[in-house]
Amino acid sequence: MKTEFSILQLADPKFARSNDILRNCVHCGFCTATCPTYLELGDERDSPRGRIYLMQQMLESGEPAPASTVKHLDRCLSCLSCMTTCPSGVDYMHLVEHGRDYVEETYKRPLFDRFLRAVLGIVLPRPALFRASLFGAKLAHPAKDLFSGPLKAMLDMAPTRLPPASRLDSRRLNPAGGKRKMRVVLMTGCAQKVLAPEINDATIRLLNRHGVEVIIPKGAGCCGALPLHMGKEKDAQGFARANIRAWDREMEGDGLDAIIINTSGCGTTVKDYGELFAHHKDKKLARQAGKVAAIACDITEFLSRIELTPPKVTTGLKVAYHSACSLQHGQQIRKEPKDLLAQMGFEVADIPESHICCGSAGTYNLLQPELSAKLKARKVANIAKTTPDLVAAGNVGCIAQIASGMDLPVVHTVELLDWVTGGPKPPALQKGG
């Protein structure tokens, strides 16, 4: 498509990149067929093609972002299904990141919206604060029907019971069982540490059992995805910088074979650290970011490269595998998780419309609760068609979202792999007997 950015705008690397992305779009409309919000709303402005046109107008104008454009950008899940579909290779991910960053710089949101986003940006990436906020939400839960919109969504999503903190992911060194074959860093994350510490525990046990030493460096934390998706690029870079420096010290010390990530939304962001710092004034940091991104991998991606021990438990369970958007679209990982589950003796069922988002999408289910609820209902209905015994997924946000809409156990893929190779039964399955 034709663009009309000024020479001054094109001197900015962000605008130059967006110009190249926009010029790749031929407005064919293939993306509309796989866009969750377009399928639900039927509004061209809530399709990738429509949003691309709105972002072009907004960015070229040099004026503050109009409220109408902000509304439709806010409705985007960043599920990246459009990128999988696009025959022209349009890099929608980086375009929408620029669009949201521009909105954050030029648009003044209503007071409550600003407050809500500020609270989420402060609380969610910090496990101690997040845990404290969930205790507060638990106290307010009986009165949830007095609230509406995002506040009610927060109370609905808050668990009534919090699991105890993990003991494994607080240790710097988790040694390999027997002879050490590899040395990796595990990104323990932020919200997942609080909501589902059993995921990190299962990951560490499984890796240790297979001769992999697991390092958890001090100073590492949130990947930066949550603020990045809200247009707060500088905040995202702050979190990313801490991770990069902590992990680079390990790479330069005893070396690393991989940086393991078991939350796919985080994995998509970490794998993009090189781009996030591509034009940063600190060139050393930019180089370190590229090195980190190069060895980052999803836990199932890593496990598919090593030989797992034969299963010790025969379950006979049918698993509906939910492919998180950040895994199948963001990282293009689709086959590995299903192959690993099948290899370990599970019957794996493909979910109809598996390419459509469940509606979690980071903070989306809190900021866009009505649309999120529609997508959750759609996903749950499709899962039910497979008549599974349980659901497996590779992203804690998806797990919480789907579990809130159905009675079946919903667990992380790594929990199942840990269980059948010698670990404990996942807590969600223990509840069901």
CSV table of C-alpha atoms in Angstrom, one decimal:
chain,number,residue,atom,x,y,z
A,1,MET,CA,0.0,0.0,0.0
A,2,LYS,CA,1.1,3.6,-0.6
A,3,THR,CA,2.4,5.6,2.3
A,4,GLU,CA,3.1,9.3,2.8
A,5,PHE,CA,5.3,9.7,5.7
A,6,SER,CA,7.5,12.8,5.9
A,7,ILE,CA,11.3,12.7,5.6
A,8,LEU,CA,11.5,13.8,9.2
A,9,GLN,CA,9.2,11.0,10.3
A,10,LEU,CA,11.2,8.4,8.3
A,11,ALA,CA,14.4,9.5,10.1
A,12,ASP,CA,12.9,7.8,13.2
A,13,PRO,CA,13.7,4.1,13.1
A,14,LYS,CA,10.2,3.2,14.4
A,15,PHE,CA,8.5,5.1,11.6
A,16,ALA,CA,10.9,3.8,9.0
A,17,ARG,CA,10.1,0.2,10.1
A,18,SER,CA,6.3,0.9,10.2
A,19,ASN,CA,6.6,2.4,6.7
A,20,ASP,CA,8.2,-0.8,5.4
A,21,ILE,CA,5.5,-2.9,7.1
A,22,LEU,CA,2.6,-0.9,5.7
A,23,ARG,CA,4.1,-1.1,2.2
A,24,ASN,CA,4.0,-4.9,2.4
A,25,CYS,CA,0.2,-4.9,3.0
A,26,VAL,CA,-1.9,-5.4,-0.2
A,27,HIS,CA,-5.2,-5.2,1.6
A,28,CYS,CA,-6.2,-8.7,0.4
A,29,GLY,CA,-8.4,-9.3,3.4
A,30,PHE,CA,-7.2,-12.9,4.1
A,31,CYS,CA,-6.5,-11.8,7.7
A,32,THR,CA,-10.1,-11.0,8.4
A,33,ALA,CA,-11.1,-14.7,8.2
A,34,THR,CA,-8.9,-15.6,11.2
A,35,CYS,CA,-9.2,-12.4,13.3
A,36,PRO,CA,-11.2,-13.2,16.5
A,37,THR,CA,-12.5,-9.7,17.0
A,38,TYR,CA,-13.7,-9.4,13.4
A,39,LEU,CA,-15.4,-12.7,13.6
A,40,GLU,CA,-17.2,-11.6,16.7
A,41,LEU,CA,-18.0,-8.0,15.8
A,42,GLY,CA,-18.1,-8.0,12.0
A,43,ASP,CA,-16.6,-4.5,11.9
A,44,GLU,CA,-13.9,-3.8,9.3
A,45,ARG,CA,-12.2,-1.5,11.8
A,46,ASP,CA,-11.8,-4.4,14.2
A,47,SER,CA,-10.0,-6.5,11.6
A,48,PRO,CA,-6.2,-6.4,11.0
A,49,ARG,CA,-6.8,-4.8,7.6
A,50,GLY,CA,-8.9,-2.1,9.1
A,51,ARG,CA,-6.6,-1.5,12.0
A,52,ILE,CA,-3.6,-1.2,9.6
A,53,TYR,CA,-5.5,1.5,7.7
A,54,LEU,CA,-6.3,3.3,11.0
A,55,MET,CA,-2.7,3.1,12.2
A,56,GLN,CA,-1.4,4.4,8.8
A,57,GLN,CA,-3.7,7.5,9.1
A,58,MET,CA,-2.8,8.1,12.7
A,59,LEU,CA,1.0,7.7,12.3
A,60,GLU,CA,1.1,9.8,9.0
A,61,SER,CA,-0.9,12.6,10.5
A,62,GLY,CA,1.5,13.4,13.3
A,63,GLU,CA,-1.5,14.4,15.3
A,64,PRO,CA,-2.6,13.0,18.7
A,65,ALA,CA,-4.3,9.6,18.3
A,66,PRO,CA,-8.1,10.0,17.8
A,67,ALA,CA,-10.4,8.3,20.3
A,68,SER,CA,-12.0,6.2,17.6
A,69,THR,CA,-8.7,4.7,16.5
A,70,VAL,CA,-7.7,4.0,20.1
A,71,LYS,CA,-10.9,2.1,20.7
A,72,HIS,CA,-10.2,-0.3,17.8
A,73,LEU,CA,-6.5,-0.7,18.7
A,74,ASP,CA,-7.5,-1.5,22.3
A,75,ARG,CA,-9.8,-4.2,21.0
A,76,CYS,CA,-6.9,-6.0,19.2
A,77,LEU,CA,-5.8,-9.1,21.1
A,78,SER,CA,-2.3,-9.1,19.6
A,79,CYS,CA,-3.0,-12.8,19.0
A,80,LEU,CA,-1.0,-12.6,15.7
A,81,SER,CA,-3.3,-15.0,13.9
A,82,CYS,CA,-3.3,-12.5,11.1
A,83,MET,CA,0.5,-12.9,10.7
A,84,THR,CA,0.1,-16.7,10.2
A,85,THR,CA,-2.6,-16.1,7.6
A,86,CYS,CA,-1.0,-13.2,5.7
A,87,PRO,CA,0.4,-14.2,2.3
A,88,SER,CA,2.4,-11.0,2.1
A,89,GLY,CA,4.4,-11.4,5.3
A,90,VAL,CA,3.1,-8.2,6.9
A,91,ASP,CA,4.8,-7.8,10.3
A,92,TYR,CA,1.6,-6.8,12.2
A,93,MET,CA,3.2,-7.4,15.6
A,94,HIS,CA,5.7,-4.6,15.4
A,95,LEU,CA,3.3,-2.3,13.6
A,96,VAL,CA,0.7,-2.6,16.4
A,97,GLU,CA,3.4,-2.2,19.0
A,98,HIS,CA,4.4,1.1,17.4
A,99,GLY,CA,0.7,2.1,17.1
A,100,ARG,CA,0.2,1.5,20.8
A,101,ASP,CA,3.3,3.3,21.8
A,102,TYR,CA,2.2,6.3,19.7
A,103,VAL,CA,-1.2,6.2,21.5
A,104,GLU,CA,0.5,6.1,24.9
A,105,GLU,CA,2.6,9.2,23.9
A,106,THR,CA,-0.2,11.3,22.3
A,107,TYR,CA,-3.6,10.3,23.7
A,108,LYS,CA,-4.9,11.2,27.1
A,109,ARG,CA,-7.2,8.4,28.3
A,110,PRO,CA,-10.1,8.9,30.6
A,111,LEU,CA,-9.1,9.1,34.3
A,112,PHE,CA,-10.3,5.6,35.3
A,113,ASP,CA,-8.7,4.0,32.3
A,114,ARG,CA,-5.4,5.7,33.1
A,115,PHE,CA,-5.7,4.6,36.7
A,116,LEU,CA,-6.5,1.0,35.8
A,117,ARG,CA,-3.7,0.6,33.4
A,118,ALA,CA,-1.2,2.2,35.8
A,119,VAL,CA,-2.3,-0.3,38.6
A,120,LEU,CA,-2.0,-3.3,36.2
A,121,GLY,CA,1.4,-2.1,35.0
A,122,ILE,CA,2.7,-1.8,38.6
A,123,VAL,CA,1.1,-4.8,40.2
A,124,LEU,CA,1.1,-7.7,37.7
A,125,PRO,CA,4.9,-7.7,36.9
A,126,ARG,CA,5.8,-7.8,40.6
A,127,PRO,CA,5.0,-11.1,42.3
A,128,ALA,CA,4.9,-9.8,45.9
A,129,LEU,CA,2.5,-7.0,45.0
A,130,PHE,CA,0.4,-9.3,42.8
A,131,ARG,CA,0.1,-11.8,45.6
A,132,ALA,CA,-1.0,-9.0,48.1
A,133,SER,CA,-3.5,-7.7,45.6
A,134,LEU,CA,-5.1,-11.1,45.2
A,135,PHE,CA,-5.5,-11.4,48.9
A,136,GLY,CA,-7.4,-8.0,48.7
A,137,ALA,CA,-9.5,-9.3,45.8
A,138,LYS,CA,-10.4,-12.4,47.8
A,139,LEU,CA,-11.8,-10.2,50.6
A,140,ALA,CA,-13.8,-8.2,48.1
A,141,HIS,CA,-15.0,-11.3,46.2
A,142,PRO,CA,-18.4,-11.6,48.0
A,143,ALA,CA,-19.3,-8.1,46.8
A,144,LYS,CA,-18.2,-8.6,43.2
A,145,ASP,CA,-21.8,-8.3,41.8
A,146,LEU,CA,-21.8,-4.7,43.0
A,147,PHE,CA,-19.1,-3.9,40.4
A,148,SER,CA,-19.2,-4.0,36.6
A,149,GLY,CA,-16.7,-3.9,33.7
A,150,PRO,CA,-13.0,-4.3,34.4
A,151,LEU,CA,-13.4,-4.3,38.2
A,152,LYS,CA,-15.9,-7.1,38.1
A,153,ALA,CA,-13.7,-9.0,35.6
A,154,MET,CA,-10.7,-8.7,38.0
A,155,LEU,CA,-12.7,-10.1,40.9
A,156,ASP,CA,-14.1,-12.9,38.8
A,157,MET,CA,-10.6,-13.9,37.6
A,158,ALA,CA,-9.0,-13.7,41.0
A,159,PRO,CA,-8.6,-17.2,42.6
A,160,THR,CA,-10.4,-17.8,45.8
A,161,ARG,CA,-7.4,-19.8,47.0
A,162,LEU,CA,-3.7,-19.1,46.4
A,163,PRO,CA,-1.2,-21.9,46.3
A,164,PRO,CA,2.0,-21.6,48.5
A,165,ALA,CA,5.0,-20.1,46.8
A,166,SER,CA,7.4,-22.5,45.1
A,167,ARG,CA,10.5,-23.6,46.9
A,168,LEU,CA,12.3,-24.8,43.8
A,169,ASP,CA,12.1,-21.6,41.7
A,170,SER,CA,13.5,-19.5,44.6
A,171,ARG,CA,16.8,-21.4,44.5
A,172,ARG,CA,19.6,-20.2,42.3
A,173,LEU,CA,20.8,-23.7,41.5
A,174,ASN,CA,18.7,-26.8,40.9
A,175,PRO,CA,21.3,-29.4,40.0
A,176,ALA,CA,20.9,-32.1,37.4
A,177,GLY,CA,20.1,-35.6,38.5
A,178,GLY,CA,23.2,-37.7,37.8
A,179,LYS,CA,25.7,-36.5,35.2
A,180,ARG,CA,25.0,-33.0,34.0
A,181,LYS,CA,24.3,-32.9,30.3
A,182,MET,CA,23.2,-29.3,29.9
A,183,ARG,CA,23.0,-26.0,31.8
A,184,VAL,CA,20.0,-23.7,31.3
A,185,VAL,CA,18.3,-20.7,32.8
A,186,LEU,CA,14.6,-20.9,33.7
A,187,MET,CA,12.6,-17.7,33.4
A,188,THR,CA,10.3,-17.9,36.4
A,189,GLY,CA,8.1,-15.0,35.3
A,190,CYS,CA,5.8,-12.9,37.4
A,191,ALA,CA,2.1,-13.6,37.5
A,192,GLN,CA,2.7,-17.4,36.9
A,193,LYS,CA,4.9,-17.6,40.1
A,194,VAL,CA,1.8,-16.5,42.1
A,195,LEU,CA,-1.1,-18.1,40.2
A,196,ALA,CA,0.5,-21.5,39.4
A,197,PRO,CA,3.9,-22.2,41.0
A,198,GLU,CA,3.4,-25.9,40.2
A,199,ILE,CA,4.3,-25.1,36.6
A,200,ASN,CA,7.9,-23.9,37.4
A,201,ASP,CA,8.2,-26.8,39.9
A,202,ALA,CA,7.3,-29.4,37.2
A,203,THR,CA,9.6,-27.7,34.7
A,204,ILE,CA,12.6,-27.9,37.1
A,205,ARG,CA,11.9,-31.5,38.2
A,206,LEU,CA,11.5,-32.6,34.6
A,207,LEU,CA,14.7,-30.9,33.4
A,208,ASN,CA,16.7,-32.1,36.5
A,209,ARG,CA,15.5,-35.6,35.9
A,210,HIS,CA,16.9,-35.5,32.4
A,211,GLY,CA,20.4,-34.3,33.3
A,212,VAL,CA,19.7,-30.6,32.9
A,213,GLU,CA,21.0,-28.1,35.5
A,214,VAL,CA,18.6,-25.3,36.1
A,215,ILE,CA,19.8,-21.8,37.1
A,216,ILE,CA,17.5,-19.1,38.3
A,217,PRO,CA,19.6,-15.9,38.5
A,218,LYS,CA,18.9,-13.1,40.9
A,219,GLY,CA,17.7,-9.9,39.3
A,220,ALA,CA,15.6,-11.5,36.5
A,221,GLY,CA,11.8,-11.1,36.6
A,222,CYS,CA,9.0,-10.0,34.3
A,223,CYS,CA,9.7,-10.2,30.6
A,224,GLY,CA,8.1,-6.9,29.8
A,225,ALA,CA,5.3,-8.2,27.7
A,226,LEU,CA,2.5,-6.8,29.9
A,227,PRO,CA,3.7,-3.1,29.7
A,228,LEU,CA,4.7,-3.6,26.1
A,229,HIS,CA,1.1,-4.6,25.1
A,230,MET,CA,-0.2,-1.5,26.9
A,231,GLY,CA,2.1,0.8,24.8
A,232,LYS,CA,4.6,1.3,27.6
A,233,GLU,CA,7.7,0.5,25.7
A,234,LYS,CA,10.2,2.2,28.1
A,235,ASP,CA,8.7,0.2,31.0
A,236,ALA,CA,9.0,-3.0,29.0
A,237,GLN,CA,12.6,-2.2,28.2
A,238,GLY,CA,13.3,-1.7,31.9
A,239,PHE,CA,12.1,-5.2,32.8
A,240,ALA,CA,13.9,-6.7,29.8
A,241,ARG,CA,17.2,-4.9,30.6
A,242,ALA,CA,17.2,-6.6,34.1
A,243,ASN,CA,16.7,-10.0,32.5
A,244,ILE,CA,19.3,-9.5,29.8
A,245,ARG,CA,22.0,-8.5,32.3
A,246,ALA,CA,21.2,-11.3,34.7
A,247,TRP,CA,21.2,-13.9,31.9
A,248,ASP,CA,24.2,-12.5,30.1
A,249,ARG,CA,26.2,-12.9,33.3
A,250,GLU,CA,25.4,-16.6,33.3
A,251,MET,CA,26.3,-16.9,29.6
A,252,GLU,CA,29.6,-15.2,30.2
A,253,GLY,CA,30.2,-17.2,33.4
A,254,ASP,CA,29.7,-21.0,33.1
A,255,GLY,CA,27.8,-20.8,29.9
A,256,LEU,CA,24.2,-21.6,28.9
A,257,ASP,CA,22.7,-24.1,26.5
A,258,ALA,CA,19.3,-22.3,26.6
A,259,ILE,CA,17.0,-19.9,28.3
A,260,ILE,CA,13.9,-21.9,29.0
A,261,ILE,CA,10.5,-20.2,29.1
A,262,ASN,CA,7.3,-22.0,30.1
A,263,THR,CA,4.9,-19.1,29.5
A,264,SER,CA,4.5,-18.7,25.8
A,265,GLY,CA,3.5,-15.0,26.0
A,266,CYS,CA,6.8,-14.3,27.7
A,267,GLY,CA,8.6,-16.4,25.2
A,268,THR,CA,7.4,-14.4,22.2
A,269,THR,CA,8.6,-11.2,23.9
A,270,VAL,CA,12.0,-12.6,25.0
A,271,LYS,CA,12.7,-14.0,21.5
A,272,ASP,CA,12.1,-10.4,20.2
A,273,TYR,CA,14.5,-8.7,22.7
A,274,GLY,CA,16.9,-8.1,19.8
A,275,GLU,CA,14.3,-6.1,18.0
A,276,LEU,CA,13.2,-4.3,21.2
A,277,PHE,CA,16.8,-3.0,21.6
A,278,ALA,CA,17.8,-2.8,18.0
A,279,HIS,CA,18.1,1.0,18.0
A,280,HIS,CA,19.0,1.5,21.6
A,281,LYS,CA,21.8,3.9,22.4
A,282,ASP,CA,23.6,1.3,24.5
A,283,LYS,CA,25.1,-0.8,21.8
A,284,LYS,CA,26.5,-3.3,24.3
A,285,LEU,CA,23.0,-3.9,25.7
A,286,ALA,CA,21.7,-4.3,22.1
A,287,ARG,CA,24.2,-7.0,21.4
A,288,GLN,CA,23.4,-8.8,24.7
A,289,ALA,CA,19.7,-8.6,23.9
A,290,GLY,CA,20.4,-10.3,20.5
A,291,LYS,CA,22.5,-13.1,22.3
A,292,VAL,CA,19.7,-13.7,24.8
A,293,ALA,CA,17.0,-13.9,22.1
A,294,ALA,CA,19.0,-16.3,20.1
A,295,ILE,CA,19.1,-19.0,22.8
A,296,ALA,CA,15.6,-18.4,24.3
A,297,CYS,CA,13.2,-21.3,23.7
A,298,ASP,CA,9.8,-22.6,24.8
A,299,ILE,CA,10.0,-25.6,27.2
A,300,THR,CA,8.3,-27.9,24.6
A,301,GLU,CA,10.7,-26.7,22.0
A,302,PHE,CA,13.6,-27.6,24.2
A,303,LEU,CA,12.2,-31.0,25.3
A,304,SER,CA,11.7,-32.0,21.7
A,305,ARG,CA,15.5,-31.8,21.2
A,306,ILE,CA,16.3,-34.2,24.0
A,307,GLU,CA,15.3,-37.9,24.6
A,308,LEU,CA,12.7,-38.1,27.3
A,309,THR,CA,12.6,-41.2,29.5
A,310,PRO,CA,9.8,-43.7,28.7
A,311,PRO,CA,6.6,-43.0,30.6
A,312,LYS,CA,6.3,-44.6,34.0
A,313,VAL,CA,2.5,-44.0,34.2
A,314,THR,CA,-0.1,-45.2,31.8
A,315,THR,CA,-3.0,-42.7,32.1
A,316,GLY,CA,-5.4,-43.5,29.2
A,317,LEU,CA,-6.4,-39.9,29.3
A,318,LYS,CA,-7.7,-37.9,26.4
A,319,VAL,CA,-6.2,-34.5,26.3
A,320,ALA,CA,-7.6,-31.5,24.4
A,321,TYR,CA,-4.5,-29.5,23.5
A,322,HIS,CA,-5.1,-25.7,23.4
A,323,SER,CA,-2.4,-24.0,21.3
A,324,ALA,CA,-1.8,-20.6,22.8
A,325,CYS,CA,-1.7,-17.8,20.3
A,326,SER,CA,1.7,-16.7,21.5
A,327,LEU,CA,3.0,-20.2,20.8
A,328,GLN,CA,1.4,-21.1,17.5
A,329,HIS,CA,1.3,-17.6,15.9
A,330,GLY,CA,4.0,-15.7,17.9
A,331,GLN,CA,6.6,-18.5,17.9
A,332,GLN,CA,5.3,-20.8,15.2
A,333,ILE,CA,5.4,-23.7,17.5
A,334,ARG,CA,2.5,-26.1,16.9
A,335,LYS,CA,3.7,-29.7,16.5
A,336,GLU,CA,6.1,-30.1,19.3
A,337,PRO,CA,3.7,-30.0,22.3
A,338,LYS,CA,1.3,-32.4,20.7
A,339,ASP,CA,4.1,-34.8,19.7
A,340,LEU,CA,5.5,-34.8,23.2
A,341,LEU,CA,2.1,-35.6,24.8
A,342,ALA,CA,1.4,-38.4,22.3
A,343,GLN,CA,4.9,-39.8,22.9
A,344,MET,CA,4.1,-40.0,26.6
A,345,GLY,CA,1.0,-42.0,26.0
A,346,PHE,CA,-1.8,-39.4,26.0
A,347,GLU,CA,-4.5,-39.4,23.4
A,348,VAL,CA,-4.3,-35.9,21.9
A,349,ALA,CA,-7.4,-34.2,20.5
A,350,ASP,CA,-7.2,-31.2,18.2
A,351,ILE,CA,-9.7,-28.5,19.1
A,352,PRO,CA,-11.9,-27.0,16.4
A,353,GLU,CA,-11.0,-23.4,15.5
A,354,SER,CA,-7.7,-24.0,17.3
A,355,HIS,CA,-6.3,-20.8,15.6
A,356,ILE,CA,-8.8,-18.6,17.4
A,357,CYS,CA,-7.8,-16.9,20.7
A,358,CYS,CA,-9.4,-17.9,24.0
A,359,GLY,CA,-9.6,-14.2,25.0
A,360,SER,CA,-7.0,-14.1,27.7
A,361,ALA,CA,-4.2,-12.2,25.8
A,362,GLY,CA,-2.3,-10.8,28.8
A,363,THR,CA,-4.4,-8.1,30.4
A,364,TYR,CA,-7.1,-8.3,27.6
A,365,ASN,CA,-9.6,-10.2,29.8
A,366,LEU,CA,-9.4,-7.5,32.4
A,367,LEU,CA,-9.4,-4.5,30.0
A,368,GLN,CA,-11.9,-5.9,27.5
A,369,PRO,CA,-14.0,-8.2,29.6
A,370,GLU,CA,-17.1,-8.4,27.3
A,371,LEU,CA,-15.2,-9.4,24.2
A,372,SER,CA,-13.0,-11.7,26.2
A,373,ALA,CA,-16.0,-13.5,27.7
A,374,LYS,CA,-17.4,-14.1,24.2
A,375,LEU,CA,-14.1,-15.6,23.0
A,376,LYS,CA,-13.8,-17.7,26.1
A,377,ALA,CA,-17.3,-19.1,25.5
A,378,ARG,CA,-16.4,-19.9,21.9
A,379,LYS,CA,-13.2,-21.7,23.0
A,380,VAL,CA,-14.9,-23.7,25.7
A,381,ALA,CA,-17.7,-24.8,23.4
A,382,ASN,CA,-15.1,-26.0,20.9
A,383,ILE,CA,-13.1,-27.8,23.5
A,384,ALA,CA,-16.3,-29.6,24.7
A,385,LYS,CA,-16.8,-31.0,21.1
A,386,THR,CA,-13.7,-33.1,21.6
A,387,THR,CA,-15.1,-34.8,24.8
A,388,PRO,CA,-11.7,-34.7,26.6
A,389,ASP,CA,-10.7,-35.8,30.1
A,390,LEU,CA,-8.7,-32.7,30.5
A,391,VAL,CA,-7.2,-29.7,28.7
A,392,ALA,CA,-3.5,-28.9,28.3
A,393,ALA,CA,-1.9,-25.6,27.3
A,394,GLY,CA,1.4,-23.8,27.4
A,395,ASN,CA,0.5,-20.4,28.7
A,396,VAL,CA,-0.7,-19.6,32.2
A,397,GLY,CA,-3.1,-16.9,31.0
A,398,CYS,CA,-4.9,-19.3,28.7
A,399,ILE,CA,-5.0,-21.9,31.5
A,400,ALA,CA,-6.7,-19.5,33.9
A,401,GLN,CA,-9.1,-18.2,31.2
A,402,ILE,CA,-10.3,-21.6,30.1
A,403,ALA,CA,-10.4,-23.0,33.6
A,404,SER,CA,-12.8,-20.2,34.6
A,405,GLY,CA,-15.2,-21.3,31.9
A,406,MET,CA,-15.4,-25.1,32.4
A,407,ASP,CA,-15.3,-27.8,35.0
A,408,LEU,CA,-12.6,-29.9,33.3
A,409,PRO,CA,-9.0,-29.8,34.7
A,410,VAL,CA,-6.8,-27.4,32.7
A,411,VAL,CA,-3.0,-27.9,33.2
A,412,HIS,CA,0.3,-26.9,31.7
A,413,THR,CA,1.7,-29.4,29.2
A,414,VAL,CA,4.9,-29.7,31.2
A,415,GLU,CA,2.9,-30.8,34.3
A,416,LEU,CA,1.7,-33.9,32.3
A,417,LEU,CA,5.2,-34.6,31.0
A,418,ASP,CA,6.7,-34.4,34.5
A,419,TRP,CA,3.9,-36.6,36.0
A,420,VAL,CA,4.3,-39.5,33.6
A,421,THR,CA,8.1,-39.5,33.8
A,422,GLY,CA,8.2,-39.8,37.5
A,423,GLY,CA,6.9,-36.5,39.0
A,424,PRO,CA,3.7,-36.0,41.2
A,425,LYS,CA,0.2,-35.9,39.7
A,426,PRO,CA,-0.7,-32.3,38.7
A,427,PRO,CA,-2.7,-30.6,41.5
A,428,ALA,CA,-5.6,-29.9,39.1
A,429,LEU,CA,-6.0,-33.7,38.5
A,430,GLN,CA,-5.7,-34.5,42.1
A,431,LYS,CA,-8.7,-32.4,42.8
A,432,GLY,CA,-10.7,-34.6,40.5
A,433,GLY,CA,-9.4,-37.8,42.2
